[in-house]
Amino acid sequence: MNEIIALAAKDLRMLLRDKAGFFFAFVFPVVYASFFGMIMSGMGGGGSSGIYVVVVDEDQTEGSAAFVRQLSDLDALNVITTGRDEAQDLVRRGKRAAMLVLPTGFGKARAEIFGNPPEVGLGIDPARAAETGMLQGILMGELFGDLQRVFTDPTAMAGQLDSTIDEVRNAEDIDPLTKTTLLTFLPALKTFMTKMPDLQNDDSNDGGEGTNNAAGFMQPKIEKIDILPQRDGPQSAYEITLAQGAVWGIMGCAAGFGISLVVERTRGTLVRLRMAPISLWQVLAGKGVACFFTTMTVGIGLFVFAAIVFGVRPHSYAMLAIALVCVSFAFVGIMMMLAVMGKTEQAAGGIGWAILVVLAMIGGGMMPLAFMPAWMQDVAVISPIKWSILAMEGAMWRAFSPTEMLTPCLVLIGIGIGCFGMGAKVFKATV
Amino acid sequence: MLVIDSIRKQFGDLVAVDSVSLSIAAGEIFGLLGPNGAGKTTTVNMCVGLLRPDRGSIAIGDTGDPTNKDVRRLVGVAPQSLAIYDEMSGRENVTFFGKMQGLRGSELKERVAWALEFVGLADRQQDKASEYSGGMKRRLNLAIAVVHKPKLLLLDEPTVGVDPQSRNAIFEHILALREMDTTIIYTTHYMEEAQRLCDRVGIMDRGNLLAIDSVDGLIETHGGASRVIATRPDGEAVEMQTDDPLAELQRLQSNGGLQTFHVERANLETVFLNLTGRALRDE
Ligand SMILES: Nc1ncnc2c1ncn2[C@@H]1O[C@H](COP(=O)(O)OP(=O)(O)O)[C@@H](O)[C@H]1O
Ligand SMILES: [Mg+2]
């Protein structure tokens, strides 16, 4: 065992010194996942930044439409409008981060000072704490801003007062004394506001402060509506390109270690290892351990990177760990096969990469299988890449049950054992 | 230390080694001299268990078969084709192969330091092997072979592609190893090396071990006559073979006189020529 660890440690040390190998294992997958993820999200979302929200305007008044326009103008938001059902669906499927509902009466409430405060429904996955806080802040700001505008715009204020006076006059649930008081006070206020516009303008700051105080008793309400995500589709394009990127990185590792085994042979170090008091089996196991360790590191590193940078979260961490173990295991076997593809570094590398690229193409490593014609999806079952991507996607967003996960994992383990066995046999026969 | 009993190895139709037998005593430097393709490397590979002989047997020490791990622990090999990792430093190379030999901890450290010092690479041990000269790589190859203090050391053409200075250094290391009671098998196609270093030499050609003896013994038995080459005062050239060159020169001197002369004593080259009918160097 000590010898196997020493062999693996030697290979890892050499990998870190091999700039090309390091690039293909660690840098390329990140670049791949990021680049294609960016392109694919760009195709879906129009390329603009900000939180993706969908607004449901149930009020359909000029006031509500104005508020939608106001939100659309914000850089912090990317706004589309749809009906409520569709909006809910978009959020559930992760196409949009949140749904904003402007209920019936929103426009009116927004125009009133002393009526019911305006209310906005915020539909969001309760797990998205950061986006929830941010959206609440933005909405509050915009709704308060409304009030501020009302108070600092005398004509708007006058119209506002008119409608309030009408309302008070027609109201039946206000006691007569209050009614009389209001009907005396409000017209007086209106006269004051319209007759002294200069004063208003000069003291706009005071007015502004006043509005804030005034707003205190009619705080706009944001009602949170929990929308639990329905995890039957990728949350973002990165979840698709991530599995592909991981596969490319892992292929890079397998190719690298396979070639390194050929190099051990051509440089004569394999002869030296075989003359040492260790078995050939230990030598191959050392290679396998190094390959496994590296592919796991590449996979984990890439998913951590994606979690930090793109906010991608796997549906199940445990499943993802299992998927990565199985994928790495399969690729240790593939590494062994690549090691017997050619007698020289160039031959093994050339043939190995050619095979890998073809397997990647038919297995959905370049273009996602879902975009491919049906017959190609059928052909894909022969590619270990397909099963690798399926296992990782099962853990990421397909929400595979343990039984569903079993198929790709068993296939991958089978590939690992089969390829390693065959490769090792050929290798042993040709040393 | 090593007993080889009529081993034979065939690759396809080619018999690379044909019924070779020899017995090497502990502490001896045994030379295997022969042109390229003679079967030296194949013999070495069988001695370390890399190849299994088709026929015959090999026994090392008291334990026996070199395919056995414990037996291989006694053996150190500097392969003809350099076997080092270019991407790693000299020290890392020796350390790694020391681990493969089962060395650990402080013992490993000591042995690595000793081996690097021994071959004169201590001051360059941190440099990558890819930055070493050919001679330094050969010396590193040797350091790796001796790191675990083998009882039996097989050196397969250890001076190929080496500058004269490194070559001399390697000779000194080998002689020093003999002082440490290491049994050494040294293969070469340079007869000077065999002549200078080896207690006994086996002459090998086309898979056959033609003769085994001390250098003097071989020359005596197979070297044949010395050659006397002289010129007369009138410019006439004289060339002859003789078992007693001194007596022959005296005879020439008294019988007409001599302008110049030199004597070519038989060497391993002539031994090889006499044994095979071909020159060693031509190959
Ligand atoms: N693995 C092999 N397969 C086929 N032929 C071989 C192999 N190894 C050596 N030979 C042949 O066996 C003969 C002896 O080779 P070798 O032992 O390397 O000679 P030497 O070391 O004396 O130069 C050569 O003709 C060589 O071509
Ligand atoms: Mg040789």
Short mmCIF file of N, CA, C and O in Angstrom, two decimals, chain A residues 321-417:
data_model
loop_
_atom_site.label_atom_id
_atom_site.label_comp_id
_atom_site.label_asym_id
_atom_site.label_seq_id
_atom_site.Cartn_x
_atom_site.Cartn_y
_atom_site.Cartn_z
N ALA A 321 -21.70 13.48 -4.88
CA ALA A 321 -20.47 12.81 -4.46
C ALA A 321 -20.41 11.39 -5.04
O ALA A 321 -19.38 10.97 -5.58
N ILE A 322 -21.54 10.69 -4.97
CA ILE A 322 -21.58 9.34 -5.51
C ILE A 322 -21.33 9.37 -7.01
O ILE A 322 -20.56 8.58 -7.56
N ALA A 323 -21.98 10.33 -7.68
CA ALA A 323 -21.81 10.44 -9.14
C ALA A 323 -20.34 10.66 -9.48
O ALA A 323 -19.80 10.00 -10.37
N LEU A 324 -19.70 11.57 -8.75
CA LEU A 324 -18.30 11.87 -9.05
C LEU A 324 -17.40 10.66 -8.82
O LEU A 324 -16.48 10.41 -9.59
N VAL A 325 -17.69 9.92 -7.76
CA VAL A 325 -16.89 8.73 -7.47
C VAL A 325 -17.03 7.73 -8.63
O VAL A 325 -16.03 7.19 -9.13
N CYS A 326 -18.25 7.52 -9.08
CA CYS A 326 -18.48 6.55 -10.16
C CYS A 326 -17.84 7.02 -11.46
O CYS A 326 -17.24 6.24 -12.20
N VAL A 327 -18.00 8.32 -11.76
CA VAL A 327 -17.40 8.86 -12.98
C VAL A 327 -15.88 8.71 -12.92
O VAL A 327 -15.25 8.24 -13.87
N SER A 328 -15.29 9.06 -11.80
CA SER A 328 -13.84 8.95 -11.66
C SER A 328 -13.40 7.50 -11.82
O SER A 328 -12.39 7.21 -12.46
N PHE A 329 -14.17 6.62 -11.23
CA PHE A 329 -13.85 5.19 -11.31
C PHE A 329 -13.85 4.73 -12.77
O PHE A 329 -12.92 4.05 -13.22
N ALA A 330 -14.90 5.14 -13.50
CA ALA A 330 -14.97 4.75 -14.91
C ALA A 330 -13.76 5.26 -15.67
O ALA A 330 -13.18 4.56 -16.50
N PHE A 331 -13.37 6.50 -15.35
CA PHE A 331 -12.28 7.09 -16.13
C PHE A 331 -10.92 6.53 -15.75
O PHE A 331 -9.98 6.63 -16.53
N VAL A 332 -10.80 5.94 -14.58
CA VAL A 332 -9.56 5.24 -14.26
C VAL A 332 -9.42 4.05 -15.22
O VAL A 332 -8.35 3.78 -15.75
N GLY A 333 -10.55 3.36 -15.46
CA GLY A 333 -10.53 2.26 -16.41
C GLY A 333 -10.20 2.75 -17.81
O GLY A 333 -9.40 2.15 -18.53
N ILE A 334 -10.82 3.88 -18.19
CA ILE A 334 -10.58 4.43 -19.53
C ILE A 334 -9.12 4.84 -19.67
O ILE A 334 -8.49 4.62 -20.70
N MET A 335 -8.56 5.39 -18.58
CA MET A 335 -7.13 5.74 -18.57
C MET A 335 -6.28 4.52 -18.93
O MET A 335 -5.36 4.60 -19.74
N MET A 336 -6.64 3.39 -18.32
CA MET A 336 -5.87 2.16 -18.54
C MET A 336 -5.96 1.72 -20.01
O MET A 336 -4.98 1.27 -20.60
N MET A 337 -7.16 1.89 -20.58
CA MET A 337 -7.33 1.54 -21.99
C MET A 337 -6.49 2.47 -22.87
O MET A 337 -5.86 2.03 -23.84
N LEU A 338 -6.51 3.75 -22.55
CA LEU A 338 -5.76 4.72 -23.35
C LEU A 338 -4.26 4.40 -23.31
O LEU A 338 -3.55 4.63 -24.28
N ALA A 339 -3.82 3.84 -22.18
CA ALA A 339 -2.40 3.55 -22.02
C ALA A 339 -1.91 2.46 -22.96
O ALA A 339 -0.72 2.33 -23.19
N VAL A 340 -2.84 1.67 -23.51
CA VAL A 340 -2.40 0.60 -24.41
C VAL A 340 -2.79 0.90 -25.86
O VAL A 340 -2.74 0.04 -26.73
N MET A 341 -3.20 2.16 -26.12
CA MET A 341 -3.63 2.54 -27.47
C MET A 341 -2.46 2.74 -28.41
O MET A 341 -2.63 2.75 -29.62
N GLY A 342 -1.29 2.99 -27.87
CA GLY A 342 -0.16 3.24 -28.74
C GLY A 342 1.14 2.97 -28.01
O GLY A 342 1.18 2.97 -26.78
N LYS A 343 2.17 2.72 -28.80
CA LYS A 343 3.46 2.40 -28.21
C LYS A 343 4.22 3.65 -27.80
O LYS A 343 5.08 3.62 -26.93
N THR A 344 3.91 4.76 -28.49
CA THR A 344 4.61 5.98 -28.15
C THR A 344 3.62 6.99 -27.58
O THR A 344 2.42 6.86 -27.75
N GLU A 345 4.21 7.96 -26.92
CA GLU A 345 3.45 9.05 -26.34
C GLU A 345 2.52 9.68 -27.37
O GLU A 345 1.34 9.91 -27.12
N GLN A 346 3.10 9.97 -28.55
CA GLN A 346 2.33 10.65 -29.59
C GLN A 346 1.20 9.77 -30.09
O GLN A 346 0.07 10.22 -30.27
N ALA A 347 1.51 8.50 -30.32
CA ALA A 347 0.50 7.59 -30.84
C ALA A 347 -0.63 7.43 -29.83
O ALA A 347 -1.81 7.58 -30.15
N ALA A 348 -0.27 7.15 -28.59
CA ALA A 348 -1.29 6.94 -27.57
C ALA A 348 -2.10 8.21 -27.36
O ALA A 348 -3.33 8.16 -27.25
N GLY A 349 -1.41 9.34 -27.33
CA GLY A 349 -2.11 10.61 -27.13
C GLY A 349 -3.05 10.90 -28.29
O GLY A 349 -4.20 11.25 -28.09
N GLY A 350 -2.56 10.73 -29.50
CA GLY A 350 -3.37 11.01 -30.69
C GLY A 350 -4.58 10.11 -30.77
O GLY A 350 -5.72 10.58 -30.87
N ILE A 351 -4.34 8.80 -30.68
CA ILE A 351 -5.44 7.85 -30.79
C ILE A 351 -6.41 8.05 -29.61
O ILE A 351 -7.62 8.08 -29.77
N GLY A 352 -5.81 8.22 -28.41
CA GLY A 352 -6.63 8.37 -27.21
C GLY A 352 -7.56 9.57 -27.31
O GLY A 352 -8.77 9.45 -27.10
N TRP A 353 -7.02 10.71 -27.69
CA TRP A 353 -7.85 11.90 -27.79
C TRP A 353 -8.89 11.76 -28.89
O TRP A 353 -10.04 12.22 -28.74
N ALA A 354 -8.50 11.15 -30.00
CA ALA A 354 -9.46 10.97 -31.09
C ALA A 354 -10.66 10.18 -30.58
O ALA A 354 -11.82 10.55 -30.81
N ILE A 355 -10.38 9.09 -29.85
CA ILE A 355 -11.48 8.28 -29.33
C ILE A 355 -12.31 9.07 -28.33
O ILE A 355 -13.54 9.07 -28.37
N LEU A 356 -11.63 9.79 -27.45
CA LEU A 356 -12.35 10.55 -26.42
C LEU A 356 -13.26 11.61 -27.05
O LEU A 356 -14.39 11.79 -26.62
N VAL A 357 -12.72 12.28 -28.06
CA VAL A 357 -13.52 13.35 -28.66
C VAL A 357 -14.76 12.77 -29.34
O VAL A 357 -15.86 13.33 -29.22
N VAL A 358 -14.58 11.63 -30.00
CA VAL A 358 -15.75 11.00 -30.63
C VAL A 358 -16.76 10.58 -29.56
O VAL A 358 -17.97 10.84 -29.68
N LEU A 359 -16.26 9.96 -28.50
CA LEU A 359 -17.16 9.54 -27.42
C LEU A 359 -17.86 10.75 -26.81
O LEU A 359 -19.04 10.70 -26.46
N ALA A 360 -17.12 11.85 -26.68
CA ALA A 360 -17.72 13.07 -26.12
C ALA A 360 -18.79 13.61 -27.05
O ALA A 360 -19.87 14.01 -26.61
N MET A 361 -18.50 13.56 -28.35
CA MET A 361 -19.47 14.08 -29.31
C MET A 361 -20.77 13.30 -29.26
O MET A 361 -21.83 13.89 -29.15
N ILE A 362 -20.65 11.97 -29.32
CA ILE A 362 -21.89 11.20 -29.34
C ILE A 362 -22.50 11.08 -27.94
O ILE A 362 -23.67 10.78 -27.81
N GLY A 363 -21.71 11.37 -26.91
CA GLY A 363 -22.24 11.22 -25.55
C GLY A 363 -22.79 12.51 -24.96
O GLY A 363 -23.14 12.53 -23.79
N GLY A 364 -22.84 13.57 -25.75
CA GLY A 364 -23.41 14.80 -25.23
C GLY A 364 -22.40 15.67 -24.51
O GLY A 364 -22.77 16.56 -23.75
N GLY A 365 -21.13 15.43 -24.74
CA GLY A 365 -20.11 16.24 -24.08
C GLY A 365 -19.88 17.56 -24.79
O GLY A 365 -19.28 18.46 -24.24
N MET A 366 -20.36 17.65 -26.02
CA MET A 366 -20.21 18.91 -26.75
C MET A 366 -21.55 19.61 -26.85
O MET A 366 -21.74 20.70 -26.37
N MET A 367 -22.49 18.94 -27.52
CA MET A 367 -23.83 19.49 -27.60
C MET A 367 -24.69 18.63 -26.68
O MET A 367 -24.63 17.40 -26.73
N PRO A 368 -25.48 19.26 -25.81
CA PRO A 368 -26.30 18.44 -24.91
C PRO A 368 -27.17 17.46 -25.68
O PRO A 368 -27.69 17.79 -26.75
N LEU A 369 -27.30 16.25 -25.15
CA LEU A 369 -28.03 15.19 -25.83
C LEU A 369 -29.45 15.62 -26.18
O LEU A 369 -29.99 15.23 -27.21
N ALA A 370 -30.04 16.45 -25.32
CA ALA A 370 -31.44 16.85 -25.53
C ALA A 370 -31.63 17.57 -26.86
O ALA A 370 -32.70 17.55 -27.44
N PHE A 371 -30.55 18.18 -27.36
CA PHE A 371 -30.66 18.93 -28.61
C PHE A 371 -30.37 18.05 -29.83
O PHE A 371 -30.38 18.52 -30.94
N MET A 372 -30.08 16.79 -29.58
CA MET A 372 -29.66 15.94 -30.69
C MET A 372 -30.83 15.10 -31.19
O MET A 372 -31.77 14.84 -30.44
N PRO A 373 -30.75 14.67 -32.46
CA PRO A 373 -31.83 13.84 -32.99
C PRO A 373 -31.96 12.53 -32.20
O PRO A 373 -31.00 12.08 -31.58
N ALA A 374 -33.15 11.95 -32.26
CA ALA A 374 -33.46 10.78 -31.43
C ALA A 374 -32.48 9.64 -31.67
O ALA A 374 -32.03 9.00 -30.72
N TRP A 375 -32.16 9.39 -32.94
CA TRP A 375 -31.27 8.25 -33.20
C TRP A 375 -29.90 8.45 -32.58
O TRP A 375 -29.27 7.52 -32.10
N MET A 376 -29.46 9.70 -32.52
CA MET A 376 -28.16 9.96 -31.91
C MET A 376 -28.23 9.76 -30.40
O MET A 376 -27.27 9.33 -29.77
N GLN A 377 -29.38 10.07 -29.84
CA GLN A 377 -29.54 9.83 -28.41
C GLN A 377 -29.50 8.34 -28.10
O GLN A 377 -29.05 7.93 -27.04
N ASP A 378 -29.99 7.54 -29.06
CA ASP A 378 -29.91 6.09 -28.88
C ASP A 378 -28.47 5.60 -28.97
O ASP A 378 -28.04 4.75 -28.21
N VAL A 379 -27.75 6.15 -29.93
CA VAL A 379 -26.35 5.76 -30.11
C VAL A 379 -25.54 6.12 -28.86
O VAL A 379 -24.59 5.42 -28.49
N ALA A 380 -25.95 7.18 -28.20
CA ALA A 380 -25.17 7.71 -27.08
C ALA A 380 -24.94 6.71 -25.95
O ALA A 380 -24.00 6.87 -25.17
N VAL A 381 -25.78 5.67 -25.87
CA VAL A 381 -25.62 4.74 -24.75
C VAL A 381 -24.26 4.05 -24.77
O VAL A 381 -23.82 3.55 -23.74
N ILE A 382 -23.61 4.01 -25.91
CA ILE A 382 -22.29 3.37 -25.94
C ILE A 382 -21.20 4.27 -25.39
O ILE A 382 -20.08 3.85 -25.19
N SER A 383 -21.53 5.54 -25.17
CA SER A 383 -20.49 6.47 -24.72
C SER A 383 -20.47 6.61 -23.20
O SER A 383 -21.48 6.94 -22.59
N PRO A 384 -19.31 6.38 -22.62
CA PRO A 384 -19.21 6.60 -21.16
C PRO A 384 -19.50 8.04 -20.78
O PRO A 384 -19.91 8.32 -19.67
N ILE A 385 -19.30 8.94 -21.75
CA ILE A 385 -19.54 10.37 -21.48
C ILE A 385 -21.01 10.59 -21.17
O ILE A 385 -21.37 11.35 -20.28
N LYS A 386 -21.89 9.91 -21.92
CA LYS A 386 -23.31 10.06 -21.69
C LYS A 386 -23.66 9.68 -20.25
O LYS A 386 -24.37 10.38 -19.55
N TRP A 387 -23.12 8.53 -19.83
CA TRP A 387 -23.46 8.05 -18.48
C TRP A 387 -22.86 8.95 -17.42
O TRP A 387 -23.45 9.15 -16.35
N SER A 388 -21.68 9.49 -17.71
CA SER A 388 -21.06 10.39 -16.74
C SER A 388 -21.90 11.65 -16.57
O SER A 388 -22.18 12.10 -15.46
N ILE A 389 -22.32 12.21 -17.71
CA ILE A 389 -23.12 13.44 -17.64
C ILE A 389 -24.45 13.15 -16.97
O ILE A 389 -24.93 13.92 -16.13
N LEU A 390 -25.03 11.99 -17.32
CA LEU A 390 -26.33 11.65 -16.73
C LEU A 390 -26.23 11.53 -15.21
O LEU A 390 -27.09 12.04 -14.48
N ALA A 391 -25.17 10.89 -14.74
CA ALA A 391 -25.01 10.73 -13.28
C ALA A 391 -24.86 12.08 -12.61
O ALA A 391 -25.50 12.35 -11.58
N MET A 392 -24.05 12.94 -13.22
CA MET A 392 -23.84 14.26 -12.59
C MET A 392 -25.10 15.10 -12.66
O MET A 392 -25.46 15.78 -11.70
N GLU A 393 -25.79 15.04 -13.81
CA GLU A 393 -27.04 15.81 -13.92
C GLU A 393 -28.11 15.27 -12.99
O GLU A 393 -28.92 16.03 -12.45
N GLY A 394 -28.11 13.95 -12.82
CA GLY A 394 -29.06 13.34 -11.90
C GLY A 394 -28.92 13.93 -10.51
O GLY A 394 -29.92 14.16 -9.81
N ALA A 395 -27.69 14.19 -10.12
CA ALA A 395 -27.45 14.77 -8.80
C ALA A 395 -27.66 16.28 -8.80
O ALA A 395 -28.08 16.85 -7.81
N MET A 396 -27.38 16.90 -9.96
CA MET A 396 -27.47 18.37 -10.02
C MET A 396 -28.91 18.85 -10.10
O MET A 396 -29.37 19.59 -9.27
N TRP A 397 -29.61 18.44 -11.15
CA TRP A 397 -30.94 19.02 -11.32
C TRP A 397 -32.01 18.02 -11.75
O TRP A 397 -33.18 18.34 -11.75
N ARG A 398 -31.60 16.82 -12.12
CA ARG A 398 -32.63 15.87 -12.53
C ARG A 398 -33.33 15.25 -11.33
O ARG A 398 -34.31 14.54 -11.48
N ALA A 399 -32.78 15.50 -10.13
CA ALA A 399 -33.38 15.03 -8.89
C ALA A 399 -33.64 13.53 -8.94
O ALA A 399 -34.73 13.05 -8.64
N PHE A 400 -32.61 12.79 -9.34
CA PHE A 400 -32.74 11.35 -9.41
C PHE A 400 -32.97 10.76 -8.04
O PHE A 400 -32.36 11.18 -7.05
N SER A 401 -33.84 9.77 -7.99
CA SER A 401 -33.99 8.98 -6.77
C SER A 401 -32.81 8.00 -6.75
O SER A 401 -32.18 7.77 -7.78
N PRO A 402 -32.52 7.41 -5.59
CA PRO A 402 -31.41 6.45 -5.55
C PRO A 402 -31.54 5.36 -6.61
O PRO A 402 -30.54 4.95 -7.19
N THR A 403 -32.77 4.93 -6.87
CA THR A 403 -32.95 3.88 -7.89
C THR A 403 -32.62 4.40 -9.27
O THR A 403 -31.98 3.71 -10.07
N GLU A 404 -33.04 5.63 -9.55
CA GLU A 404 -32.73 6.19 -10.86
C GLU A 404 -31.23 6.39 -11.02
O GLU A 404 -30.68 6.26 -12.11
N MET A 405 -30.58 6.69 -9.92
CA MET A 405 -29.14 6.94 -9.93
C MET A 405 -28.37 5.64 -10.18
O MET A 405 -27.25 5.65 -10.69
N LEU A 406 -29.00 4.55 -9.79
CA LEU A 406 -28.32 3.26 -9.83
C LEU A 406 -27.86 2.91 -11.25
O LEU A 406 -26.74 2.43 -11.44
N THR A 407 -28.72 3.18 -12.24
CA THR A 407 -28.38 2.79 -13.61
C THR A 407 -27.08 3.43 -14.08
O THR A 407 -26.13 2.72 -14.39
N PRO A 408 -27.01 4.78 -14.14
CA PRO A 408 -25.74 5.33 -14.63
C PRO A 408 -24.55 4.92 -13.77
O PRO A 408 -23.46 4.68 -14.30
N CYS A 409 -24.76 4.83 -12.47
CA CYS A 409 -23.62 4.50 -11.60
C CYS A 409 -23.12 3.08 -11.85
O CYS A 409 -21.91 2.85 -11.92
N LEU A 410 -24.05 2.16 -12.01
CA LEU A 410 -23.62 0.78 -12.28
C LEU A 410 -22.94 0.69 -13.63
O LEU A 410 -21.93 -0.01 -13.78
N VAL A 411 -23.49 1.40 -14.61
CA VAL A 411 -22.85 1.39 -15.94
C VAL A 411 -21.42 1.92 -15.82
O VAL A 411 -20.48 1.34 -16.36
N LEU A 412 -21.27 3.01 -15.08
CA LEU A 412 -19.94 3.62 -14.95
C LEU A 412 -18.97 2.68 -14.24
O LEU A 412 -17.81 2.54 -14.64
N ILE A 413 -19.44 2.04 -13.18
CA ILE A 413 -18.57 1.11 -12.46
C ILE A 413 -18.20 -0.06 -13.37
O ILE A 413 -17.05 -0.50 -13.41
N GLY A 414 -19.19 -0.51 -14.15
CA GLY A 414 -18.92 -1.58 -15.11
C GLY A 414 -17.86 -1.17 -16.12
O GLY A 414 -16.93 -1.93 -16.41
N ILE A 415 -18.00 0.06 -16.63
CA ILE A 415 -17.01 0.57 -17.58
C ILE A 415 -15.63 0.59 -16.93
O ILE A 415 -14.63 0.17 -17.52
N GLY A 416 -15.60 1.07 -15.68
CA GLY A 416 -14.33 1.16 -14.96
C GLY A 416 -13.65 -0.19 -14.83
O GLY A 416 -12.48 -0.36 -15.18
N ILE A 417 -14.42 -1.17 -14.36
CA ILE A 417 -13.84 -2.49 -14.13
C ILE A 417 -13.43 -3.13 -15.46
O ILE A 417 -12.32 -3.63 -15.62
#
